[in-house]
């Protein structure tokens, strides 16, 4: 069965520091998709990125970057020069095969950016 | 597009009462699903649908019913509410990668959530 582990329950950093959120996944499928979602204090879930199992290229989007390593089954998320607005709960999720069975979420990492 | 909408935003029920959480999307997405979010647990899949007339169970289906008579709507029914169903409920939708439901689905877009308290 698939599983997503986010070992960091809560991280607190001072604004402008870089911070990395860890995500480790387990799956038996060779085709799968990995996601990151952001949940700000207002409660909605915001899609950040989707990565498929055949594409190990790292991705950068502004201050956000993602490191996908199949060898360690990890899909880590780094925020560079963090800002207070980055404060949120971040979820890593996994979708196997076609994705019709829905997403398996990690328990989330609560990121606190202090001014 | 309004995206994925959910009503109500908040609801308080007494144990044993029934109610329906509404979910609608205007993006013509084939795939819709319901999750519940509990503190420290992430989100867990309750039921999902790959198209009108087709539904299936997720990880935690007990105590909930769904139906999908149209592409747009996917209501979640609580048959006899229990305190263990106190949670935040999210509806999500997604579109197929190839235009058919056998081709798999892209990322899911979530509604704003319904906070349900059962006393």
Coordinates of N, CA and C in Angstrom, one line a residue:
Chain A
X1 N 0.8 -1.2 0.0 CA 0.0 0.0 0.0 C 0.9 1.2 0.0
X2 N 0.3 2.3 -0.5 CA 1.1 3.5 -0.6 C 1.1 4.3 0.7
X3 N 2.2 5.0 0.9 CA 2.3 5.8 2.2 C 3.2 7.0 1.9
X4 N 2.9 8.1 2.6 CA 3.6 9.3 2.5 C 4.0 9.7 3.9
X5 N 5.3 10.0 4.2 CA 5.7 10.4 5.5 C 6.3 11.8 5.4
X6 N 5.8 12.6 6.3 CA 6.4 14.0 6.5 C 6.8 14.0 7.9
X7 N 8.1 13.7 8.2 CA 8.6 13.5 9.5 C 8.6 14.8 10.4
X8 N 8.7 15.9 9.7 CA 8.7 17.2 10.4 C 7.3 17.7 10.7
X9 N 6.9 17.7 11.9 CA 5.5 18.1 12.3 C 5.4 19.6 12.2
X10 N 6.5 20.3 12.7 CA 6.5 21.7 12.8 C 7.9 22.3 12.6
X11 N 8.0 23.3 11.8 CA 9.3 24.0 11.6 C 9.1 25.4 11.8
X12 N 10.0 26.0 12.5 CA 9.9 27.5 12.8 C 11.3 28.1 12.4
X13 N 11.2 29.1 11.5 CA 12.4 29.8 11.1 C 12.2 31.3 11.1
X14 N 13.2 32.0 11.0 CA 13.1 33.5 10.9 C 13.1 33.9 9.5
X15 N 12.3 34.9 9.2 CA 12.1 35.4 7.8 C 13.5 35.5 7.1
X16 N 13.5 35.2 5.9 CA 14.7 35.2 4.9 C 15.6 34.0 5.0
X17 N 15.3 33.2 6.0 CA 16.1 31.9 6.0 C 15.5 31.0 5.0
X18 N 16.4 30.0 4.5 CA 15.9 29.0 3.6 C 15.4 27.8 4.5
X19 N 14.4 27.1 4.0 CA 13.9 26.0 4.7 C 13.5 24.9 3.8
X20 N 13.8 23.7 4.2 CA 13.4 22.5 3.4 C 12.4 21.6 4.1
X21 N 11.4 21.2 3.4 CA 10.4 20.3 4.0 C 10.6 19.0 3.4
X22 N 10.6 18.0 4.2 CA 11.0 16.6 3.7 C 9.7 15.8 3.4
X23 N 9.8 15.0 2.4 CA 8.7 14.1 2.1 C 9.3 12.8 1.6
X24 N 8.9 11.7 2.2 CA 9.4 10.3 1.8 C 8.1 9.5 1.5
X25 N 8.1 8.8 0.4 CA 7.0 8.1 0.0 C 7.3 6.6 -0.2
X26 N 6.2 5.8 -0.2 CA 6.3 4.4 -0.5 C 5.3 4.0 -1.5
X27 N 5.6 3.2 -2.5 CA 4.7 2.8 -3.5 C 5.3 1.6 -4.2
X28 N 4.4 0.7 -4.6 CA 4.9 -0.5 -5.4 C 4.7 -0.2 -6.9
X29 N 4.0 0.8 -7.3 CA 3.8 1.1 -8.7 C 5.0 1.8 -9.3
X30 N 5.2 1.5 -10.6 CA 6.3 2.2 -11.3 C 5.8 3.5 -11.9
X31 N 4.5 3.7 -12.0 CA 3.9 4.9 -12.5 C 3.2 5.6 -11.3
X32 N 3.6 6.7 -10.9 CA 2.9 7.5 -9.8 C 3.2 8.9 -10.0
X33 N 2.4 9.7 -9.2 CA 2.6 11.2 -9.2 C 2.7 11.7 -7.8
X34 N 3.5 12.7 -7.7 CA 3.8 13.3 -6.4 C 3.3 14.7 -6.4
X35 N 2.8 15.2 -5.3 CA 2.2 16.6 -5.3 C 2.6 17.2 -4.0
X36 N 2.6 18.6 -4.1 CA 2.7 19.4 -2.9 C 1.5 20.3 -2.9
X37 N 0.8 20.4 -1.7 CA -0.2 21.4 -1.5 C 0.1 22.3 -0.3
X38 N -0.4 23.5 -0.4 CA -0.2 24.5 0.7 C -1.6 24.7 1.3
X39 N -1.6 24.8 2.7 CA -2.9 25.1 3.3 C -2.6 26.3 4.3
X40 N -2.9 27.5 3.8 CA -2.6 28.7 4.7 C -3.6 28.7 5.8
X41 N -3.5 29.6 6.8 CA -4.4 29.7 7.9 C -5.8 29.9 7.5
X42 N -6.1 30.4 6.4 CA -7.5 30.5 5.9 C -8.2 29.2 5.6
X43 N -7.4 28.1 5.5 CA -7.9 26.8 5.4 C -8.0 26.1 4.0
X44 N -8.0 26.9 2.9 CA -8.1 26.3 1.6 C -6.8 25.5 1.3
X45 N -7.0 24.6 0.3 CA -5.8 23.8 -0.2 C -5.4 24.4 -1.5
X46 N -4.1 24.7 -1.6 CA -3.6 25.3 -2.8 C -2.6 24.4 -3.5
X47 N -2.9 24.0 -4.7 CA -2.0 23.1 -5.4 C -0.7 23.9 -5.8
X48 N 0.5 23.2 -5.5 CA 1.8 23.8 -5.8 C 2.5 23.2 -7.0
X49 N 2.5 21.8 -7.0 CA 3.3 21.2 -8.0 C 2.9 19.7 -8.1
X50 N 3.0 19.2 -9.4 CA 2.8 17.8 -9.6 C 4.0 17.3 -10.4
X51 N 4.5 16.1 -10.0 CA 5.7 15.5 -10.6 C 5.4 14.1 -10.9
X52 N 5.7 13.6 -12.1 CA 5.4 12.2 -12.4 C 6.7 11.3 -12.1
X53 N 6.5 10.1 -12.0 CA 7.6 9.2 -11.6 C 8.7 9.0 -12.6
X54 N 8.4 9.5 -13.8 CA 9.4 9.3 -14.9 C 10.3 10.6 -15.1
X55 N 10.0 11.6 -14.4 CA 10.6 12.9 -14.5 C 11.3 13.3 -13.3
X56 N 12.7 13.0 -13.2 CA 13.4 13.3 -12.0 C 14.1 14.7 -12.0
X57 N 13.7 15.4 -13.0 CA 14.3 16.8 -13.0 C 13.8 17.6 -11.9
X58 N 14.7 18.3 -11.3 CA 14.3 19.3 -10.2 C 13.6 20.4 -10.8
X59 N 12.7 21.1 -10.1 CA 12.0 22.2 -10.6 C 12.1 23.4 -9.7
X60 N 12.2 24.5 -10.3 CA 12.3 25.8 -9.6 C 11.1 26.7 -10.0
X61 N 10.4 27.3 -9.1 CA 9.4 28.3 -9.4 C 9.6 29.4 -8.5
X62 N 10.2 30.5 -8.9 CA 10.5 31.6 -8.0 C 11.3 31.2 -6.8
X63 N 10.8 31.4 -5.6 CA 11.5 31.0 -4.4 C 11.3 29.6 -4.0
X64 N 10.5 28.9 -4.8 CA 10.2 27.5 -4.4 C 11.0 26.6 -5.3
X65 N 11.5 25.5 -4.8 CA 12.2 24.4 -5.6 C 11.8 23.1 -5.0
X66 N 11.9 22.1 -5.9 CA 11.6 20.7 -5.5 C 12.6 19.8 -6.0
X67 N 13.0 18.9 -5.1 CA 14.1 17.9 -5.4 C 13.5 16.5 -5.3
X68 N 13.4 15.8 -6.5 CA 12.8 14.5 -6.6 C 13.9 13.5 -6.7
X69 N 14.0 12.5 -5.8 CA 15.0 11.5 -5.9 C 14.4 10.1 -5.8
X70 N 14.3 9.4 -6.8 CA 13.7 8.1 -6.8 C 14.5 7.1 -6.0
X71 N 15.9 7.3 -6.0 CA 16.8 6.4 -5.3 C 16.5 6.4 -3.8
X72 N 16.0 7.5 -3.2 CA 15.7 7.6 -1.8 C 14.2 7.8 -1.6
X73 N 13.4 7.7 -2.6 CA 12.0 7.8 -2.5 C 11.6 9.1 -1.8
X74 N 12.2 10.2 -2.2 CA 12.0 11.5 -1.6 C 11.6 12.6 -2.6
X75 N 10.8 13.5 -2.1 CA 10.3 14.6 -2.9 C 10.3 15.8 -2.0
X76 N 11.5 16.4 -1.8 CA 11.6 17.5 -0.8 C 11.3 18.9 -1.4
X77 N 10.9 19.8 -0.6 CA 10.4 21.1 -1.0 C 11.2 22.1 -0.3
X78 N 11.9 23.0 -1.0 CA 12.7 24.1 -0.4 C 12.1 25.5 -0.7
X79 N 12.0 26.3 0.3 CA 11.6 27.7 0.1 C 12.9 28.5 0.4
X80 N 13.3 29.3 -0.5 CA 14.4 30.2 -0.4 C 14.0 31.5 0.1
X81 N 14.8 32.1 1.0 CA 14.4 33.5 1.4 C 13.0 33.5 1.9
X82 N 12.7 32.8 2.9 CA 11.3 32.6 3.3 C 10.7 33.9 3.7
X83 N 9.4 34.0 3.6 CA 8.6 35.2 3.9 C 7.5 34.8 4.9
X84 N 7.0 35.8 5.6 CA 5.9 35.5 6.6 C 4.7 34.9 5.9
X85 N 4.4 35.3 4.6 CA 3.3 34.8 3.9 C 3.4 33.3 3.6
X86 N 4.6 32.8 3.7 CA 4.8 31.3 3.5 C 4.4 30.5 4.7
X87 N 4.0 31.1 5.8 CA 3.5 30.4 6.9 C 2.2 29.6 6.6
X88 N 2.3 28.3 6.7 CA 1.1 27.5 6.3 C 1.4 26.0 6.7
X89 N 0.5 25.2 6.5 CA 0.7 23.7 6.6 C 0.9 23.2 5.2
X90 N 2.0 22.5 5.0 CA 2.3 22.0 3.6 C 2.1 20.5 3.6
X91 N 1.4 20.0 2.6 CA 1.2 18.6 2.5 C 1.8 18.0 1.2
X92 N 2.5 16.9 1.4 CA 3.0 16.1 0.3 C 1.9 15.0 0.0
X93 N 1.7 14.6 -1.2 CA 0.7 13.6 -1.5 C 1.2 12.8 -2.7
X94 N 0.6 11.6 -2.8 CA 1.0 10.6 -3.8 C -0.2 10.0 -4.4
X95 N -0.1 9.9 -5.7 CA -1.2 9.3 -6.5 C -0.6 8.1 -7.3
X96 N -1.1 7.0 -7.2 CA -0.6 5.8 -7.9 C -1.3 5.7 -9.2
X97 N -0.6 5.1 -10.2 CA -1.2 4.8 -11.5 C -2.0 5.9 -12.1
X98 N -3.2 5.7 -12.4 CA -4.0 6.7 -13.0 C -4.5 7.8 -12.1
X99 N -4.5 7.5 -10.9 CA -4.9 8.6 -9.9 C -6.4 8.5 -9.6
X100 N -7.1 7.6 -10.1 CA -8.6 7.5 -9.8 C -8.8 7.1 -8.4
X101 N -7.9 6.5 -7.7 CA -8.0 6.1 -6.3 C -7.8 7.3 -5.4
X102 N -7.6 8.4 -5.9 CA -7.4 9.6 -5.1 C -6.0 9.8 -4.6
X103 N -5.8 10.7 -3.8 CA -4.4 11.0 -3.3 C -4.2 10.5 -1.9
X104 N -3.0 10.0 -1.6 CA -2.6 9.6 -0.3 C -1.8 10.8 0.3
X105 N -2.2 11.4 1.4 CA -1.5 12.5 1.9 C -0.6 12.2 3.1
X106 N 0.5 12.9 3.2 CA 1.2 12.9 4.4 C 0.5 13.7 5.5
X107 N 1.0 13.7 6.7 CA 0.2 14.4 7.8 C 0.5 15.9 7.8
X108 N 1.4 16.3 7.0 CA 1.6 17.7 6.9 C 2.7 18.3 7.8
X109 N 3.3 19.3 7.3 CA 4.4 20.1 8.1 C 3.9 21.5 8.3
X110 N 3.8 21.9 9.5 CA 3.4 23.3 9.9 C 4.6 24.1 9.9
X111 N 4.6 25.0 8.9 CA 5.8 25.9 8.7 C 5.4 27.3 9.3
X112 N 6.2 27.8 10.2 CA 6.0 29.1 10.9 C 7.2 30.0 10.5
X113 N 6.9 31.1 9.9 CA 8.0 32.0 9.5 C 7.8 33.2 10.4
X114 N 8.8 33.4 11.2 CA 8.8 34.5 12.2 C 9.4 35.8 11.6
X115 N 8.8 36.9 11.8 CA 9.3 38.2 11.3 C 10.6 38.6 12.0
Chain B
X1 N -15.1 31.1 -14.0 CA -15.4 29.8 -13.4 C -15.4 30.0 -11.9
X2 N -16.4 29.4 -11.2 CA -16.4 29.4 -9.7 C -15.5 28.4 -9.2
X3 N -15.1 27.4 -10.0 CA -14.2 26.3 -9.5 C -15.1 25.3 -8.8
X4 N -14.5 24.8 -7.6 CA -15.2 23.9 -6.8 C -15.9 24.6 -5.6
X5 N -17.2 24.5 -5.5 CA -17.9 25.2 -4.4 C -18.5 24.1 -3.4
X6 N -18.5 24.5 -2.2 CA -19.1 23.6 -1.1 C -20.0 24.4 -0.2
X7 N -21.1 23.8 0.1 CA -22.0 24.4 1.1 C -22.5 23.3 2.0
X8 N -22.8 23.6 3.3 CA -22.5 24.9 3.9 C -21.0 25.1 4.3
X9 N -20.6 26.2 4.8 CA -19.2 26.4 5.3 C -19.0 25.8 6.6
X10 N -20.1 25.9 7.5 CA -20.0 25.4 8.8 C -21.4 24.7 9.1
X11 N -21.3 23.7 9.9 CA -22.5 23.0 10.3 C -22.4 22.3 11.7
X12 N -23.4 22.4 12.5 CA -23.4 21.7 13.8 C -24.5 20.7 13.8
X13 N -24.3 19.5 14.0 CA -25.3 18.5 14.1 C -25.4 17.8 15.4
X14 N -26.5 17.3 15.8 CA -26.6 16.4 17.0 C -26.4 15.0 16.5
X15 N -25.9 14.2 17.4 CA -25.7 12.8 17.2 C -27.0 12.1 16.7
X16 N -26.9 11.4 15.6 CA -28.1 10.7 15.0 C -28.7 11.5 13.9
X17 N -28.5 12.7 13.8 CA -29.1 13.5 12.7 C -28.4 13.2 11.3
X18 N -29.1 13.4 10.3 CA -28.5 13.2 8.9 C -28.5 14.5 8.2
X19 N -27.6 14.6 7.3 CA -27.5 15.8 6.5 C -26.7 15.5 5.2
X20 N -26.7 16.5 4.3 CA -26.0 16.3 3.0 C -25.1 17.5 2.9
X21 N -23.8 17.2 2.6 CA -22.9 18.3 2.2 C -22.8 18.4 0.7
X22 N -23.0 19.6 0.2 CA -23.1 19.8 -1.2 C -21.7 20.2 -1.8
X23 N -21.5 19.7 -3.0 CA -20.3 20.0 -3.7 C -20.6 20.1 -5.2
X24 N -20.2 21.2 -5.8 CA -20.4 21.4 -7.2 C -19.2 22.0 -7.9
X25 N -19.0 21.6 -9.1 CA -17.9 22.2 -9.9 C -18.4 22.6 -11.3
X26 N -17.8 23.6 -11.8 CA -18.3 24.1 -13.1 C -17.2 24.0 -14.2
X27 N -16.3 23.1 -14.0 CA -15.1 23.0 -14.9 C -15.3 21.8 -15.8
X28 N -16.4 21.1 -15.7 CA -16.7 19.9 -16.5 C -15.7 18.8 -16.3
X29 N -15.2 18.7 -15.0 CA -14.3 17.7 -14.6 C -15.0 16.3 -14.4
X30 N -14.4 15.3 -14.9 CA -15.0 13.9 -14.8 C -14.9 13.4 -13.4
X31 N -13.8 13.7 -12.7 CA -13.4 13.1 -11.5 C -13.8 14.0 -10.3
X32 N -14.5 13.5 -9.3 CA -14.7 14.2 -8.1 C -14.5 13.3 -6.9
X33 N -14.2 13.9 -5.8 CA -13.9 13.1 -4.6 C -14.2 13.9 -3.3
X34 N -14.3 13.2 -2.2 CA -14.5 13.7 -0.9 C -13.4 13.3 0.0
X35 N -12.8 14.2 0.8 CA -11.8 13.9 1.8 C -12.3 14.5 3.1
X36 N -11.8 13.9 4.2 CA -11.9 14.5 5.5 C -10.5 14.8 6.1
X37 N -10.5 15.9 6.8 CA -9.2 16.3 7.4 C -9.4 16.4 8.9
X38 N -8.6 15.6 9.6 CA -8.6 15.6 11.0 C -7.3 16.1 11.5
X39 N -7.2 16.7 12.7 CA -5.9 17.3 13.2 C -4.8 16.2 13.2
X40 N -3.7 16.5 12.7 CA -2.5 15.6 12.7 C -2.7 14.4 11.8
X41 N -3.7 14.4 11.0 CA -4.0 13.2 10.2 C -3.8 13.4 8.7
X42 N -3.6 14.6 8.2 CA -3.6 14.8 6.8 C -5.0 14.7 6.3
X43 N -5.2 14.4 5.0 CA -6.5 14.2 4.4 C -6.7 12.8 4.1
X44 N -7.9 12.3 4.2 CA -8.2 10.9 3.9 C -9.4 10.8 3.0
X45 N -9.3 9.9 2.0 CA -10.3 9.8 1.0 C -11.5 9.1 1.5
X46 N -12.7 9.6 1.3 CA -13.9 9.0 1.7 C -14.6 8.2 0.6
X47 N -15.0 9.0 -0.5 CA -15.6 8.4 -1.7 C -15.1 9.2 -2.9
X48 N -15.2 8.5 -4.0 CA -14.8 9.2 -5.3 C -15.7 8.8 -6.4
X49 N -15.6 9.5 -7.5 CA -16.4 9.2 -8.7 C -15.6 9.6 -9.9
X50 N -15.6 8.7 -10.9 CA -14.9 8.9 -12.1 C -15.8 9.4 -13.2
X51 N -17.0 9.6 -12.9 CA -18.0 10.1 -13.9 C -19.4 10.0 -13.4
X52 N -20.3 10.6 -14.0 CA -21.7 10.5 -13.6 C -22.2 9.1 -13.6
X53 N -22.8 8.7 -12.5 CA -23.4 7.3 -12.3 C -22.4 6.3 -11.8
X54 N -21.1 6.8 -11.6 CA -20.1 5.9 -11.1 C -19.5 6.4 -9.8
X55 N -19.5 5.6 -8.7 CA -18.9 6.0 -7.5 C -18.2 4.8 -6.9
X56 N -17.2 5.1 -6.0 CA -16.5 4.0 -5.3 C -16.0 4.5 -4.0
X57 N -15.7 3.5 -3.1 CA -15.2 3.9 -1.8 C -13.7 4.2 -1.7
X58 N -13.4 5.1 -0.8 CA -12.0 5.4 -0.5 C -11.6 4.7 0.7
X59 N -10.7 5.4 1.4 CA -10.1 4.8 2.6 C -11.0 4.7 3.8
X60 N -11.9 5.7 4.0 CA -12.8 5.8 5.2 C -14.2 6.0 4.8
X61 N -14.9 5.1 4.2 CA -16.3 5.3 3.6 C -17.4 5.1 4.6
X62 N -17.1 4.5 5.8 CA -18.2 4.1 6.7 C -18.9 5.3 7.2
X63 N -20.3 5.2 7.2 CA -21.1 6.3 7.7 C -21.4 7.4 6.7
X64 N -21.0 7.2 5.4 CA -21.2 8.2 4.4 C -21.7 7.5 3.1
X65 N -22.6 8.3 2.4 CA -23.1 7.8 1.1 C -22.9 8.9 0.1
X66 N -22.7 8.5 -1.1 CA -22.6 9.5 -2.2 C -23.4 9.0 -3.4
X67 N -23.7 9.9 -4.3 CA -24.2 9.6 -5.6 C -23.7 10.6 -6.6
X68 N -23.8 10.3 -7.9 CA -23.3 11.3 -8.9 C -24.3 11.2 -10.1
X69 N -25.3 12.0 -10.0 CA -26.3 12.0 -11.1 C -25.9 12.9 -12.2
X70 N -25.1 13.9 -11.9 CA -24.7 14.8 -13.0 C -23.1 15.0 -12.9
X71 N -22.5 15.5 -13.9 CA -21.1 15.8 -13.9 C -20.8 16.8 -12.9
X72 N -21.7 17.8 -12.7 CA -21.3 19.0 -11.8 C -21.4 18.7 -10.3
X73 N -22.3 17.8 -9.9 CA -22.6 17.7 -8.5 C -22.2 16.4 -7.9
X74 N -21.7 16.4 -6.6 CA -21.3 15.2 -6.0 C -21.6 15.4 -4.5
X75 N -22.8 15.2 -4.0 CA -23.1 15.4 -2.6 C -22.7 14.3 -1.7
X76 N -22.4 14.6 -0.5 CA -21.9 13.6 0.5 C -23.0 13.6 1.6
X77 N -23.6 12.4 1.8 CA -24.6 12.3 2.8 C -24.1 11.5 4.1
X78 N -24.4 12.2 5.2 CA -24.1 11.5 6.5 C -25.4 10.9 6.9
X79 N -25.5 9.6 7.1 CA -26.7 8.9 7.4 C -27.2 9.1 8.8
X80 N -26.3 9.0 9.8 CA -26.6 9.1 11.2 C -25.4 9.7 11.8
X81 N -25.3 11.0 12.0 CA -24.0 11.6 12.4 C -23.6 11.1 13.8
X82 N -22.2 11.0 13.9 CA -21.6 10.5 15.1 C -20.5 11.5 15.4
X83 N -20.1 11.7 16.7 CA -19.1 12.6 17.1 C -17.8 12.3 16.3
X84 N -17.5 11.1 16.0 CA -16.3 10.7 15.2 C -16.3 11.3 13.8
X85 N -17.4 11.8 13.4 CA -17.5 12.5 12.1 C -17.2 14.0 12.1
X86 N -16.9 14.5 13.3 CA -16.5 15.9 13.4 C -15.2 16.0 12.7
X87 N -15.2 16.9 11.7 CA -14.0 17.0 10.9 C -14.2 18.2 9.9
X88 N -13.2 18.5 9.1 CA -13.3 19.4 8.0 C -13.4 18.5 6.7
X89 N -14.4 18.8 5.9 CA -14.6 18.0 4.7 C -14.3 18.8 3.5
X90 N -13.5 18.2 2.6 CA -13.1 18.9 1.4 C -13.6 18.0 0.2
X91 N -14.1 18.7 -0.8 CA -14.5 18.1 -2.1 C -13.4 18.6 -3.1
X92 N -13.1 17.7 -4.0 CA -12.1 18.0 -5.0 C -12.6 17.5 -6.4
X93 N -12.1 18.1 -7.4 CA -12.4 17.6 -8.8 C -11.1 17.6 -9.6
X94 N -11.1 16.8 -10.7 CA -9.9 16.7 -11.5 C -10.4 16.3 -12.9
X95 N -9.5 16.5 -13.9 CA -9.9 16.2 -15.3 C -8.9 15.1 -15.8
X96 N -9.4 14.4 -16.8 CA -8.6 13.2 -17.3 C -7.5 13.7 -18.1
X97 N -6.5 12.9 -18.2 CA -5.2 13.3 -18.9 C -5.4 13.0 -20.4
X98 N -6.3 12.1 -20.8 CA -6.4 11.7 -22.2 C -7.8 12.0 -22.8
X99 N -8.7 12.5 -22.0 CA -10.0 12.7 -22.4 C -10.9 11.5 -22.2
X100 N -10.4 10.4 -21.6 CA -11.2 9.3 -21.2 C -10.8 8.9 -19.8
X101 N -11.8 8.3 -19.1 CA -11.6 8.1 -17.7 C -10.5 7.0 -17.5
X102 N -10.1 6.3 -18.5 CA -9.1 5.2 -18.3 C -7.7 5.8 -18.4
X103 N -7.6 7.0 -18.8 CA -6.3 7.6 -19.0 C -5.7 8.2 -17.8
X104 N -6.4 8.2 -16.7 CA -5.8 8.8 -15.5 C -6.2 10.2 -15.4
X105 N -5.9 10.8 -14.2 CA -6.3 12.1 -13.9 C -5.1 13.0 -13.4
X106 N -5.3 14.3 -13.6 CA -4.4 15.3 -13.2 C -4.6 15.6 -11.7
X107 N -3.9 16.7 -11.3 CA -4.0 17.1 -9.9 C -5.4 17.5 -9.6
X108 N -5.7 17.3 -8.3 CA -7.1 17.6 -7.8 C -7.2 19.0 -7.3
X109 N -8.3 19.7 -7.6 CA -8.5 21.1 -7.2 C -9.6 21.0 -6.1
X110 N -9.3 21.6 -5.0 CA -10.1 21.5 -3.8 C -11.1 22.7 -3.6
X111 N -12.3 22.3 -3.1 CA -13.2 23.4 -2.6 C -12.7 24.0 -1.3
X112 N -13.4 25.0 -0.8 CA -13.0 25.7 0.4 C -13.2 24.9 1.7
X113 N -13.9 23.8 1.7 CA -14.1 23.0 2.9 C -15.4 23.3 3.6
X114 N -15.9 22.3 4.4 CA -17.0 22.4 5.3 C -16.6 21.9 6.6
X115 N -16.7 22.8 7.6 CA -16.4 22.4 9.0 C -17.6 21.9 9.7
X116 N -17.6 20.6 10.0 CA -18.7 19.9 10.6 C -18.4 19.5 12.1
X117 N -19.3 19.9 13.0 CA -19.2 19.5 14.4 C -20.4 18.7 14.7
X118 N -20.2 17.5 15.3 CA -21.3 16.6 15.8 C -21.2 16.5 17.3
X119 N -22.3 16.9 17.9 CA -22.3 17.0 19.4 C -23.1 15.8 20.0

